[in-house]
JSON list of N, CA and C in Angstrom, two decimals:
[
{"chain": "A", "resi": 1, "resn": "MET", "atom": "N", "xyz": [-8.06, 25.24, 6.88]},
{"chain": "A", "resi": 1, "resn": "MET", "atom": "CA", "xyz": [-7.17, 24.29, 6.29]},
{"chain": "A", "resi": 1, "resn": "MET", "atom": "C", "xyz": [-7.73, 23.32, 7.07]},
{"chain": "A", "resi": 2, "resn": "ASN", "atom": "N", "xyz": [-8.15, 21.89, 7.28]},
{"chain": "A", "resi": 2, "resn": "ASN", "atom": "CA", "xyz": [-8.78, 20.87, 7.84]},
{"chain": "A", "resi": 2, "resn": "ASN", "atom": "C", "xyz": [-7.31, 20.21, 8.27]},
{"chain": "A", "resi": 3, "resn": "ALA", "atom": "N", "xyz": [-6.97, 20.03, 9.25]},
{"chain": "A", "resi": 3, "resn": "ALA", "atom": "CA", "xyz": [-5.40, 19.57, 9.86]},
{"chain": "A", "resi": 3, "resn": "ALA", "atom": "C", "xyz": [-5.52, 19.38, 11.40]},
{"chain": "A", "resi": 4, "resn": "LEU", "atom": "N", "xyz": [-4.79, 18.62, 12.01]},
{"chain": "A", "resi": 4, "resn": "LEU", "atom": "CA", "xyz": [-4.84, 18.34, 13.69]},
{"chain": "A", "resi": 4, "resn": "LEU", "atom": "C", "xyz": [-3.50, 18.96, 13.56]},
{"chain": "A", "resi": 5, "resn": "PRO", "atom": "N", "xyz": [-3.09, 20.60, 14.46]},
{"chain": "A", "resi": 5, "resn": "PRO", "atom": "CA", "xyz": [-2.03, 20.93, 14.61]},
{"chain": "A", "resi": 5, "resn": "PRO", "atom": "C", "xyz": [-1.34, 20.38, 15.92]},
{"chain": "A", "resi": 6, "resn": "PHE", "atom": "N", "xyz": [0.17, 20.38, 16.21]},
{"chain": "A", "resi": 6, "resn": "PHE", "atom": "CA", "xyz": [0.43, 19.93, 17.09]},
{"chain": "A", "resi": 6, "resn": "PHE", "atom": "C", "xyz": [2.07, 20.10, 17.30]},
{"chain": "A", "resi": 7, "resn": "THR", "atom": "N", "xyz": [2.32, 19.76, 18.24]},
{"chain": "A", "resi": 7, "resn": "THR", "atom": "CA", "xyz": [4.60, 20.52, 18.52]},
{"chain": "A", "resi": 7, "resn": "THR", "atom": "C", "xyz": [4.46, 19.80, 18.77]},
{"chain": "A", "resi": 8, "resn": "LEU", "atom": "N", "xyz": [6.10, 19.75, 18.18]},
{"chain": "A", "resi": 8, "resn": "LEU", "atom": "CA", "xyz": [7.13, 18.48, 18.26]},
{"chain": "A", "resi": 8, "resn": "LEU", "atom": "C", "xyz": [8.46, 19.03, 18.54]},
{"chain": "A", "resi": 9, "resn": "ALA", "atom": "N", "xyz": [8.99, 18.72, 19.64]},
{"chain": "A", "resi": 9, "resn": "ALA", "atom": "CA", "xyz": [10.76, 19.52, 19.66]},
{"chain": "A", "resi": 9, "resn": "ALA", "atom": "C", "xyz": [10.29, 20.96, 19.70]},
{"chain": "A", "resi": 10, "resn": "GLY", "atom": "N", "xyz": [9.23, 21.85, 20.07]},
{"chain": "A", "resi": 10, "resn": "GLY", "atom": "CA", "xyz": [8.75, 23.02, 19.98]},
{"chain": "A", "resi": 10, "resn": "GLY", "atom": "C", "xyz": [8.38, 23.62, 18.77]},
{"chain": "A", "resi": 11, "resn": "GLU", "atom": "N", "xyz": [8.54, 22.64, 17.87]},
{"chain": "A", "resi": 11, "resn": "GLU", "atom": "CA", "xyz": [8.25, 23.27, 16.46]},
{"chain": "A", "resi": 11, "resn": "GLU", "atom": "C", "xyz": [7.03, 23.33, 16.37]},
{"chain": "A", "resi": 12, "resn": "PRO", "atom": "N", "xyz": [5.88, 23.97, 15.57]},
{"chain": "A", "resi": 12, "resn": "PRO", "atom": "CA", "xyz": [4.59, 23.61, 15.02]},
{"chain": "A", "resi": 12, "resn": "PRO", "atom": "C", "xyz": [3.99, 23.40, 14.02]},
{"chain": "A", "resi": 13, "resn": "LEU", "atom": "N", "xyz": [3.44, 21.60, 14.32]},
{"chain": "A", "resi": 13, "resn": "LEU", "atom": "CA", "xyz": [3.50, 21.19, 12.72]},
{"chain": "A", "resi": 13, "resn": "LEU", "atom": "C", "xyz": [1.81, 20.76, 12.47]},
{"chain": "A", "resi": 14, "resn": "LEU", "atom": "N", "xyz": [1.62, 20.91, 11.20]},
{"chain": "A", "resi": 14, "resn": "LEU", "atom": "CA", "xyz": [0.44, 20.04, 11.10]},
{"chain": "A", "resi": 14, "resn": "LEU", "atom": "C", "xyz": [0.09, 18.98, 10.40]},
{"chain": "A", "resi": 15, "resn": "ALA", "atom": "N", "xyz": [-0.52, 18.19, 10.83]},
{"chain": "A", "resi": 15, "resn": "ALA", "atom": "CA", "xyz": [-1.16, 16.49, 10.40]},
{"chain": "A", "resi": 15, "resn": "ALA", "atom": "C", "xyz": [-2.14, 16.73, 9.42]},
{"chain": "A", "resi": 16, "resn": "LEU", "atom": "N", "xyz": [-2.12, 16.67, 8.33]},
{"chain": "A", "resi": 16, "resn": "LEU", "atom": "CA", "xyz": [-2.88, 17.23, 7.43]},
{"chain": "A", "resi": 16, "resn": "LEU", "atom": "C", "xyz": [-3.49, 15.43, 7.19]},
{"chain": "A", "resi": 17, "resn": "PRO", "atom": "N", "xyz": [-5.34, 15.36, 6.99]},
{"chain": "A", "resi": 17, "resn": "PRO", "atom": "CA", "xyz": [-5.93, 14.03, 6.29]},
{"chain": "A", "resi": 17, "resn": "PRO", "atom": "C", "xyz": [-5.10, 13.15, 5.35]},
{"chain": "A", "resi": 18, "resn": "CYS", "atom": "N", "xyz": [-4.51, 13.86, 4.20]},
{"chain": "A", "resi": 18, "resn": "CYS", "atom": "CA", "xyz": [-4.13, 12.62, 3.24]},
{"chain": "A", "resi": 18, "resn": "CYS", "atom": "C", "xyz": [-3.06, 12.18, 3.82]},
{"chain": "A", "resi": 19, "resn": "GLY", "atom": "N", "xyz": [-2.54, 12.14, 4.95]},
{"chain": "A", "resi": 19, "resn": "GLY", "atom": "CA", "xyz": [-1.46, 11.54, 5.80]},
{"chain": "A", "resi": 19, "resn": "GLY", "atom": "C", "xyz": [0.06, 12.47, 5.45]},
{"chain": "A", "resi": 20, "resn": "ALA", "atom": "N", "xyz": [0.35, 13.84, 5.27]},
{"chain": "A", "resi": 20, "resn": "ALA", "atom": "CA", "xyz": [1.25, 14.22, 4.41]},
{"chain": "A", "resi": 20, "resn": "ALA", "atom": "C", "xyz": [1.19, 15.50, 6.08]},
{"chain": "A", "resi": 21, "resn": "LEU", "atom": "N", "xyz": [2.08, 15.68, 5.72]},
{"chain": "A", "resi": 21, "resn": "LEU", "atom": "CA", "xyz": [2.86, 16.92, 7.72]},
{"chain": "A", "resi": 21, "resn": "LEU", "atom": "C", "xyz": [3.26, 17.60, 6.47]},
{"chain": "A", "resi": 22, "resn": "PHE", "atom": "N", "xyz": [2.49, 19.03, 7.20]},
{"chain": "A", "resi": 22, "resn": "PHE", "atom": "CA", "xyz": [3.37, 20.49, 7.28]},
{"chain": "A", "resi": 22, "resn": "PHE", "atom": "C", "xyz": [3.54, 21.11, 8.41]},
{"chain": "A", "resi": 23, "resn": "GLN", "atom": "N", "xyz": [4.89, 21.78, 8.02]},
{"chain": "A", "resi": 23, "resn": "GLN", "atom": "CA", "xyz": [5.50, 22.46, 8.95]},
{"chain": "A", "resi": 23, "resn": "GLN", "atom": "C", "xyz": [5.25, 23.89, 7.74]},
{"chain": "A", "resi": 24, "resn": "PRO", "atom": "N", "xyz": [4.41, 25.08, 9.00]},
{"chain": "A", "resi": 24, "resn": "PRO", "atom": "CA", "xyz": [4.17, 25.91, 8.34]},
{"chain": "A", "resi": 24, "resn": "PRO", "atom": "C", "xyz": [5.35, 27.10, 8.20]},
{"chain": "A", "resi": 25, "resn": "GLY", "atom": "N", "xyz": [6.16, 27.43, 9.24]},
{"chain": "A", "resi": 25, "resn": "GLY", "atom": "CA", "xyz": [7.36, 27.87, 9.31]},
{"chain": "A", "resi": 25, "resn": "GLY", "atom": "C", "xyz": [8.17, 28.02, 8.71]},
{"chain": "A", "resi": 26, "resn": "GLU", "atom": "N", "xyz": [8.69, 26.84, 7.88]},
{"chain": "A", "resi": 26, "resn": "GLU", "atom": "CA", "xyz": [9.45, 26.72, 6.74]},
{"chain": "A", "resi": 26, "resn": "GLU", "atom": "C", "xyz": [8.44, 26.27, 5.63]},
{"chain": "A", "resi": 27, "resn": "ARG", "atom": "N", "xyz": [7.20, 26.42, 5.78]},
{"chain": "A", "resi": 27, "resn": "ARG", "atom": "CA", "xyz": [6.61, 25.95, 4.29]},
{"chain": "A", "resi": 27, "resn": "ARG", "atom": "C", "xyz": [6.84, 24.45, 4.04]},
{"chain": "A", "resi": 28, "resn": "LEU", "atom": "N", "xyz": [6.93, 23.78, 4.70]},
{"chain": "A", "resi": 28, "resn": "LEU", "atom": "CA", "xyz": [7.88, 22.21, 4.30]},
{"chain": "A", "resi": 28, "resn": "LEU", "atom": "C", "xyz": [6.64, 21.28, 4.32]},
{"chain": "A", "resi": 29, "resn": "LEU", "atom": "N", "xyz": [6.02, 20.83, 2.92]},
{"chain": "A", "resi": 29, "resn": "LEU", "atom": "CA", "xyz": [5.56, 19.88, 3.26]},
{"chain": "A", "resi": 29, "resn": "LEU", "atom": "C", "xyz": [6.22, 17.87, 3.17]},
{"chain": "A", "resi": 30, "resn": "CYS", "atom": "N", "xyz": [5.78, 17.37, 4.02]},
{"chain": "A", "resi": 30, "resn": "CYS", "atom": "CA", "xyz": [6.29, 16.14, 4.26]},
{"chain": "A", "resi": 30, "resn": "CYS", "atom": "C", "xyz": [5.46, 14.86, 3.75]},
{"chain": "A", "resi": 31, "resn": "VAL", "atom": "N", "xyz": [5.98, 13.93, 2.68]},
{"chain": "A", "resi": 31, "resn": "VAL", "atom": "CA", "xyz": [5.22, 12.96, 2.57]},
{"chain": "A", "resi": 31, "resn": "VAL", "atom": "C", "xyz": [6.12, 11.57, 2.65]},
{"chain": "A", "resi": 32, "resn": "SER", "atom": "N", "xyz": [5.43, 10.49, 2.40]},
{"chain": "A", "resi": 32, "resn": "SER", "atom": "CA", "xyz": [6.20, 9.36, 2.27]},
{"chain": "A", "resi": 32, "resn": "SER", "atom": "C", "xyz": [5.18, 8.11, 1.90]},
{"chain": "A", "resi": 33, "resn": "ASP", "atom": "N", "xyz": [5.90, 6.88, 1.43]},
{"chain": "A", "resi": 33, "resn": "ASP", "atom": "CA", "xyz": [5.34, 5.65, 1.05]},
{"chain": "A", "resi": 33, "resn": "ASP", "atom": "C", "xyz": [4.08, 6.22, 0.18]},
{"chain": "A", "resi": 34, "resn": "LEU", "atom": "N", "xyz": [4.50, 6.51, -0.74]},
{"chain": "A", "resi": 34, "resn": "LEU", "atom": "CA", "xyz": [3.28, 6.74, -2.17]},
{"chain": "A", "resi": 34, "resn": "LEU", "atom": "C", "xyz": [3.70, 5.59, -3.18]},
{"chain": "A", "resi": 35, "resn": "HIS", "atom": "N", "xyz": [4.23, 5.03, -2.91]},
{"chain": "A", "resi": 35, "resn": "HIS", "atom": "CA", "xyz": [4.21, 3.89, -3.72]},
{"chain": "A", "resi": 35, "resn": "HIS", "atom": "C", "xyz": [3.47, 3.60, -4.75]},
{"chain": "A", "resi": 36, "resn": "LEU", "atom": "N", "xyz": [4.04, 4.56, -5.76]},
{"chain": "A", "resi": 36, "resn": "LEU", "atom": "CA", "xyz": [3.45, 4.83, -6.86]},
{"chain": "A", "resi": 36, "resn": "LEU", "atom": "C", "xyz": [3.60, 3.48, -7.74]},
{"chain": "A", "resi": 37, "resn": "GLY", "atom": "N", "xyz": [2.57, 2.96, -8.40]},
{"chain": "A", "resi": 37, "resn": "GLY", "atom": "CA", "xyz": [3.13, 2.12, -9.37]},
{"chain": "A", "resi": 37, "resn": "GLY", "atom": "C", "xyz": [2.39, 0.24, -9.35]},
{"chain": "A", "resi": 38, "resn": "LYS", "atom": "N", "xyz": [2.23, 0.51, -7.84]},
{"chain": "A", "resi": 38, "resn": "LYS", "atom": "CA", "xyz": [1.78, -0.59, -7.05]},
{"chain": "A", "resi": 38, "resn": "LYS", "atom": "C", "xyz": [0.92, -1.89, -7.51]},
{"chain": "A", "resi": 39, "resn": "SER", "atom": "N", "xyz": [-0.29, -1.03, -8.26]},
{"chain": "A", "resi": 39, "resn": "SER", "atom": "CA", "xyz": [-0.85, -2.24, -8.84]},
{"chain": "A", "resi": 39, "resn": "SER", "atom": "C", "xyz": [-0.14, -3.05, -10.38]},
{"chain": "A", "resi": 40, "resn": "ASP", "atom": "N", "xyz": [0.91, -2.03, -10.79]},
{"chain": "A", "resi": 40, "resn": "ASP", "atom": "CA", "xyz": [1.69, -3.00, -11.91]},
{"chain": "A", "resi": 40, "resn": "ASP", "atom": "C", "xyz": [2.52, -3.44, -11.65]},
{"chain": "A", "resi": 41, "resn": "ARG", "atom": "N", "xyz": [3.23, -3.91, -9.94]},
{"chain": "A", "resi": 41, "resn": "ARG", "atom": "CA", "xyz": [4.34, -4.49, -9.45]},
{"chain": "A", "resi": 41, "resn": "ARG", "atom": "C", "xyz": [3.26, -6.37, -9.78]},
{"chain": "A", "resi": 42, "resn": "ILE", "atom": "N", "xyz": [2.19, -5.69, -8.77]},
{"chain": "A", "resi": 42, "resn": "ILE", "atom": "CA", "xyz": [1.29, -6.18, -8.22]},
{"chain": "A", "resi": 42, "resn": "ILE", "atom": "C", "xyz": [0.83, -7.54, -9.92]},
{"chain": "A", "resi": 43, "resn": "ALA", "atom": "N", "xyz": [-0.06, -6.97, -10.49]},
{"chain": "A", "resi": 43, "resn": "ALA", "atom": "CA", "xyz": [0.64, -7.80, -12.01]},
{"chain": "A", "resi": 43, "resn": "ALA", "atom": "C", "xyz": [1.47, -8.32, -12.78]},
{"chain": "A", "resi": 44, "resn": "ARG", "atom": "N", "xyz": [2.74, -7.73, -12.43]},
{"chain": "A", "resi": 44, "resn": "ARG", "atom": "CA", "xyz": [3.72, -8.14, -13.03]},
{"chain": "A", "resi": 44, "resn": "ARG", "atom": "C", "xyz": [4.30, -9.21, -12.42]},
{"chain": "A", "resi": 45, "resn": "ARG", "atom": "N", "xyz": [3.77, -9.43, -10.88]},
{"chain": "A", "resi": 45, "resn": "ARG", "atom": "CA", "xyz": [4.53, -10.54, -10.22]},
{"chain": "A", "resi": 45, "resn": "ARG", "atom": "C", "xyz": [3.31, -11.78, -10.11]},
{"chain": "A", "resi": 46, "resn": "SER", "atom": "N", "xyz": [2.38, -11.26, -10.07]},
{"chain": "A", "resi": 46, "resn": "SER", "atom": "CA", "xyz": [1.02, -12.14, -9.70]},
{"chain": "A", "resi": 46, "resn": "SER", "atom": "C", "xyz": [0.12, -12.70, -10.58]},
{"chain": "A", "resi": 47, "resn": "GLY", "atom": "N", "xyz": [-0.06, -11.64, -11.69]},
{"chain": "A", "resi": 47, "resn": "GLY", "atom": "CA", "xyz": [-0.56, -11.85, -12.52]},
{"chain": "A", "resi": 47, "resn": "GLY", "atom": "C", "xyz": [-2.48, -11.47, -11.95]},
{"chain": "A", "resi": 48, "resn": "ALA", "atom": "N", "xyz": [-1.85, -10.66, -10.76]},
{"chain": "A", "resi": 48, "resn": "ALA", "atom": "CA", "xyz": [-3.67, -10.27, -10.44]},
{"chain": "A", "resi": 48, "resn": "ALA", "atom": "C", "xyz": [-3.55, -8.82, -11.17]},
{"chain": "A", "resi": 49, "resn": "MET", "atom": "N", "xyz": [-5.07, -8.99, -11.73]},
{"chain": "A", "resi": 49, "resn": "MET", "atom": "CA", "xyz": [-4.67, -7.45, -12.51]},
{"chain": "A", "resi": 49, "resn": "MET", "atom": "C", "xyz": [-5.88, -6.14, -11.64]},
{"chain": "A", "resi": 50, "resn": "LEU", "atom": "N", "xyz": [-5.14, -5.44, -11.05]},
{"chain": "A", "resi": 50, "resn": "LEU", "atom": "CA", "xyz": [-6.01, -4.39, -10.52]},
{"chain": "A", "resi": 50, "resn": "LEU", "atom": "C", "xyz": [-6.24, -3.36, -11.32]},
{"chain": "A", "resi": 51, "resn": "PRO", "atom": "N", "xyz": [-7.40, -2.36, -10.54]},
{"chain": "A", "resi": 51, "resn": "PRO", "atom": "CA", "xyz": [-7.57, -1.00, -11.19]},
{"chain": "A", "resi": 51, "resn": "PRO", "atom": "C", "xyz": [-6.55, -0.10, -11.09]},
{"chain": "A", "resi": 52, "resn": "PRO", "atom": "N", "xyz": [-5.82, 0.62, -12.44]},
{"chain": "A", "resi": 52, "resn": "PRO", "atom": "CA", "xyz": [-4.55, 0.89, -12.07]},
{"chain": "A", "resi": 52, "resn": "PRO", "atom": "C", "xyz": [-4.70, 2.31, -11.78]},
{"chain": "A", "resi": 53, "resn": "TYR", "atom": "N", "xyz": [-6.00, 2.27, -10.69]},
{"chain": "A", "resi": 53, "resn": "TYR", "atom": "CA", "xyz": [-6.33, 3.85, -10.38]},
{"chain": "A", "resi": 53, "resn": "TYR", "atom": "C", "xyz": [-5.32, 4.35, -8.76]},
{"chain": "A", "resi": 54, "resn": "GLU", "atom": "N", "xyz": [-4.61, 3.66, -8.59]},
{"chain": "A", "resi": 54, "resn": "GLU", "atom": "CA", "xyz": [-3.71, 4.29, -7.34]},
{"chain": "A", "resi": 54, "resn": "GLU", "atom": "C", "xyz": [-2.97, 5.32, -7.54]},
{"chain": "A", "resi": 55, "resn": "THR", "atom": "N", "xyz": [-2.56, 5.05, -8.57]},
{"chain": "A", "resi": 55, "resn": "THR", "atom": "CA", "xyz": [-1.31, 6.42, -9.31]},
{"chain": "A", "resi": 55, "resn": "THR", "atom": "C", "xyz": [-2.00, 7.49, -9.29]},
{"chain": "A", "resi": 56, "resn": "ARG", "atom": "N", "xyz": [-3.00, 7.66, -9.89]},
{"chain": "A", "resi": 56, "resn": "ARG", "atom": "CA", "xyz": [-3.52, 8.77, -10.48]},
{"chain": "A", "resi": 56, "resn": "ARG", "atom": "C", "xyz": [-3.96, 9.68, -9.08]},
{"chain": "A", "resi": 57, "resn": "ALA", "atom": "N", "xyz": [-4.98, 8.11, -7.65]},
{"chain": "A", "resi": 57, "resn": "ALA", "atom": "CA", "xyz": [-5.21, 8.70, -7.27]},
{"chain": "A", "resi": 57, "resn": "ALA", "atom": "C", "xyz": [-4.36, 9.49, -6.21]},
{"chain": "A", "resi": 58, "resn": "THR", "atom": "N", "xyz": [-3.38, 8.60, -5.72]},
{"chain": "A", "resi": 58, "resn": "THR", "atom": "CA", "xyz": [-2.14, 9.44, -5.09]},
{"chain": "A", "resi": 58, "resn": "THR", "atom": "C", "xyz": [-1.62, 10.78, -5.55]},
{"chain": "A", "resi": 59, "resn": "LEU", "atom": "N", "xyz": [-0.70, 10.79, -7.30]},
{"chain": "A", "resi": 59, "resn": "LEU", "atom": "CA", "xyz": [-0.66, 12.38, -7.66]},
{"chain": "A", "resi": 59, "resn": "LEU", "atom": "C", "xyz": [-2.29, 13.72, -6.92]},
{"chain": "A", "resi": 60, "resn": "ASP", "atom": "N", "xyz": [-3.09, 12.81, -7.06]},
{"chain": "A", "resi": 60, "resn": "ASP", "atom": "CA", "xyz": [-4.44, 13.60, -6.73]},
{"chain": "A", "resi": 60, "resn": "ASP", "atom": "C", "xyz": [-4.33, 14.12, -5.26]},
{"chain": "A", "resi": 61, "resn": "ARG", "atom": "N", "xyz": [-3.73, 13.29, -4.37]},
{"chain": "A", "resi": 61, "resn": "ARG", "atom": "CA", "xyz": [-3.88, 13.76, -3.05]},
{"chain": "A", "resi": 61, "resn": "ARG", "atom": "C", "xyz": [-2.49, 14.49, -2.49]},
{"chain": "A", "resi": 62, "resn": "LEU", "atom": "N", "xyz": [-1.67, 14.10, -3.30]},
{"chain": "A", "resi": 62, "resn": "LEU", "atom": "CA", "xyz": [-0.42, 14.85, -3.40]},
{"chain": "A", "resi": 62, "resn": "LEU", "atom": "C", "xyz": [-0.72, 16.51, -3.76]},
{"chain": "A", "resi": 63, "resn": "SER", "atom": "N", "xyz": [-1.41, 16.55, -5.17]},
{"chain": "A", "resi": 63, "resn": "SER", "atom": "CA", "xyz": [-1.51, 17.73, -5.73]},
{"chain": "A", "resi": 63, "resn": "SER", "atom": "C", "xyz": [-2.50, 18.62, -5.08]},
{"chain": "A", "resi": 64, "resn": "ALA", "atom": "N", "xyz": [-3.31, 17.90, -4.59]},
{"chain": "A", "resi": 64, "resn": "ALA", "atom": "CA", "xyz": [-4.63, 18.73, -3.53]},
{"chain": "A", "resi": 64, "resn": "ALA", "atom": "C", "xyz": [-3.65, 19.56, -2.46]},
{"chain": "A", "resi": 65, "resn": "ALA", "atom": "N", "xyz": [-2.38, 18.25, -1.99]},
{"chain": "A", "resi": 65, "resn": "ALA", "atom": "CA", "xyz": [-2.41, 19.08, -0.04]},
{"chain": "A", "resi": 65, "resn": "ALA", "atom": "C", "xyz": [-1.25, 20.20, -0.78]},
{"chain": "A", "resi": 66, "resn": "VAL", "atom": "N", "xyz": [0.14, 19.97, -1.78]},
{"chain": "A", "resi": 66, "resn": "VAL", "atom": "CA", "xyz": [-0.05, 21.68, -2.15]},
{"chain": "A", "resi": 66, "resn": "VAL", "atom": "C", "xyz": [-0.53, 22.98, -2.69]},
{"chain": "A", "resi": 67, "resn": "ASP", "atom": "N", "xyz": [-1.26, 22.48, -3.11]},
{"chain": "A", "resi": 67, "resn": "ASP", "atom": "CA", "xyz": [-2.34, 23.17, -3.59]},
{"chain": "A", "resi": 67, "resn": "ASP", "atom": "C", "xyz": [-2.77, 24.35, -2.16]},
{"chain": "A", "resi": 68, "resn": "GLN", "atom": "N", "xyz": [-3.20, 23.01, -1.31]},
{"chain": "A", "resi": 68, "resn": "GLN", "atom": "CA", "xyz": [-3.67, 23.60, 0.07]},
{"chain": "A", "resi": 68, "resn": "GLN", "atom": "C", "xyz": [-2.14, 24.71, 0.85]},
{"chain": "A", "resi": 69, "resn": "THR", "atom": "N", "xyz": [-1.71, 23.75, 0.81]},
{"chain": "A", "resi": 69, "resn": "THR", "atom": "CA", "xyz": [-0.41, 24.71, 1.99]},
{"chain": "A", "resi": 69, "resn": "THR", "atom": "C", "xyz": [0.29, 25.36, 0.85]},
{"chain": "A", "resi": 70, "resn": "ASN", "atom": "N", "xyz": [0.88, 25.51, -0.19]},
{"chain": "A", "resi": 70, "resn": "ASN", "atom": "CA", "xyz": [1.25, 26.46, -1.21]},
{"chain": "A", "resi": 70, "resn": "ASN", "atom": "C", "xyz": [3.10, 25.95, -0.67]},
{"chain": "A", "resi": 71, "resn": "PRO", "atom": "N", "xyz": [3.78, 24.77, -0.26]},
{"chain": "A", "resi": 71, "resn": "PRO", "atom": "CA", "xyz": [4.95, 24.75, 0.52]},
{"chain": "A", "resi": 71, "resn": "PRO", "atom": "C", "xyz": [5.86, 25.41, -0.94]},
{"chain": "A", "resi": 72, "resn": "ARG", "atom": "N", "xyz": [7.05, 25.75, 0.05]},
{"chain": "A", "resi": 72, "resn": "ARG", "atom": "CA", "xyz": [8.71, 26.48, -0.61]},
{"chain": "A", "resi": 72, "resn": "ARG", "atom": "C", "xyz": [8.91, 24.54, -0.49]},
{"chain": "A", "resi": 73, "resn": "ILE", "atom": "N", "xyz": [9.01, 23.98, -0.25]},
{"chain": "A", "resi": 73, "resn": "ILE", "atom": "CA", "xyz": [9.86, 22.57, -0.43]},
{"chain": "A", "resi": 73, "resn": "ILE", "atom": "C", "xyz": [9.06, 21.43, -0.29]},
{"chain": "A", "resi": 74, "resn": "ILE", "atom": "N", "xyz": [9.12, 20.34, -0.64]},
{"chain": "A", "resi": 74, "resn": "ILE", "atom": "CA", "xyz": [8.48, 19.08, -0.67]},
{"chain": "A", "resi": 74, "resn": "ILE", "atom": "C", "xyz": [9.58, 18.20, -0.18]},
{"chain": "A", "resi": 75, "resn": "LEU", "atom": "N", "xyz": [9.24, 17.20, 0.27]},
{"chain": "A", "resi": 75, "resn": "LEU", "atom": "CA", "xyz": [10.34, 16.55, 1.45]},
{"chain": "A", "resi": 75, "resn": "LEU", "atom": "C", "xyz": [9.26, 14.97, 1.15]},
{"chain": "A", "resi": 76, "resn": "CYS", "atom": "N", "xyz": [9.94, 14.46, -0.27]},
{"chain": "A", "resi": 76, "resn": "CYS", "atom": "CA", "xyz": [9.39, 12.91, -0.32]},
{"chain": "A", "resi": 76, "resn": "CYS", "atom": "C", "xyz": [10.73, 12.16, 0.82]},
{"chain": "A", "resi": 77, "resn": "LEU", "atom": "N", "xyz": [10.17, 10.60, 1.58]},
{"chain": "A", "resi": 77, "resn": "LEU", "atom": "CA", "xyz": [11.01, 10.61, 2.63]},
{"chain": "A", "resi": 77, "resn": "LEU", "atom": "C", "xyz": [11.43, 9.22, 1.96]},
{"chain": "A", "resi": 78, "resn": "GLY", "atom": "N", "xyz": [10.58, 8.31, 1.11]},
{"chain": "A", "resi": 78, "resn": "GLY", "atom": "CA", "xyz": [11.31, 7.23, 0.33]},
{"chain": "A", "resi": 78, "resn": "GLY", "atom": "C", "xyz": [9.89, 6.60, 0.42]},
{"chain": "A", "resi": 79, "resn": "ASP", "atom": "N", "xyz": [10.04, 5.78, -0.36]},
{"chain": "A", "resi": 79, "resn": "ASP", "atom": "CA", "xyz": [8.98, 4.50, -0.86]},
{"chain": "A", "resi": 79, "resn": "ASP", "atom": "C", "xyz": [8.40, 5.10, -2.15]},
{"chain": "A", "resi": 80, "resn": "SER", "atom": "N", "xyz": [8.90, 6.21, -2.32]},
{"chain": "A", "resi": 80, "resn": "SER", "atom": "CA", "xyz": [7.33, 6.98, -3.82]},
{"chain": "A", "resi": 80, "resn": "SER", "atom": "C", "xyz": [7.29, 5.76, -4.56]},
{"chain": "A", "resi": 81, "resn": "PHE", "atom": "N", "xyz": [8.16, 5.24, -4.87]},
{"chain": "A", "resi": 81, "resn": "PHE", "atom": "CA", "xyz": [8.22, 4.07, -6.55]},
{"chain": "A", "resi": 81, "resn": "PHE", "atom": "C", "xyz": [8.04, 2.38, -5.50]},
{"chain": "A", "resi": 82, "resn": "ASP", "atom": "N", "xyz": [6.69, 2.17, -6.66]},
{"chain": "A", "resi": 82, "resn": "ASP", "atom": "CA", "xyz": [6.72, 0.77, -5.49]},
{"chain": "A", "resi": 82, "resn": "ASP", "atom": "C", "xyz": [8.27, -0.84, -5.66]},
{"chain": "A", "resi": 83, "resn": "ASP", "atom": "N", "xyz": [8.34, 0.19, -6.73]},
{"chain": "A", "resi": 83, "resn": "ASP", "atom": "CA", "xyz": [9.85, -1.01, -6.94]},
{"chain": "A", "resi": 83, "resn": "ASP", "atom": "C", "xyz": [10.47, -0.03, -8.29]},
{"chain": "A", "resi": 84, "resn": "LEU", "atom": "N", "xyz": [12.00, -0.95, -9.01]},
{"chain": "A", "resi": 84, "resn": "LEU", "atom": "CA", "xyz": [12.59, -0.30, -9.27]},
{"chain": "A", "resi": 84, "resn": "LEU", "atom": "C", "xyz": [11.80, -0.27, -10.62]},
{"chain": "A", "resi": 85, "resn": "ALA", "atom": "N", "xyz": [10.91, -1.15, -11.64]},
{"chain": "A", "resi": 85, "resn": "ALA", "atom": "CA", "xyz": [9.80, -0.80, -12.46]},
{"chain": "A", "resi": 85, "resn": "ALA", "atom": "C", "xyz": [9.34, 0.29, -12.63]},
{"chain": "A", "resi": 86, "resn": "ALA", "atom": "N", "xyz": [8.38, 0.01, -11.79]},
{"chain": "A", "resi": 86, "resn": "ALA", "atom": "CA", "xyz": [7.41, 1.71, -11.65]},
{"chain": "A", "resi": 86, "resn": "ALA", "atom": "C", "xyz": [7.85, 2.75, -11.92]},
{"chain": "A", "resi": 87, "resn": "ALA", "atom": "N", "xyz": [9.24, 3.28, -11.87]},
{"chain": "A", "resi": 87, "resn": "ALA", "atom": "CA", "xyz": [9.87, 4.32, -11.47]},
{"chain": "A", "resi": 87, "resn": "ALA", "atom": "C", "xyz": [9.95, 4.15, -13.41]},
{"chain": "A", "resi": 88, "resn": "ASP", "atom": "N", "xyz": [9.73, 3.57, -14.20]},
{"chain": "A", "resi": 88, "resn": "ASP", "atom": "CA", "xyz": [10.34, 3.30, -15.78]},
{"chain": "A", "resi": 88, "resn": "ASP", "atom": "C", "xyz": [9.07, 3.88, -15.81]}
]
């Protein structure tokens, strides 16, 4: 596994290249700031059209991290959706 190992408060952790954090002892995968639907929000608010690929790319990276770590728990800290309409 390609990751940067470090210890915080005596707990071994792995910083993954995708930006996620993995706690092997608990098999906990921690992610935050996914901002799903960002291009949709930008299009709604400013009219600027961006390729709608960031949501699929984010979910693909999350899926790869899950495959890589086989977590028992996935902890999403926040900003999973870019705005309330993106959850729809």
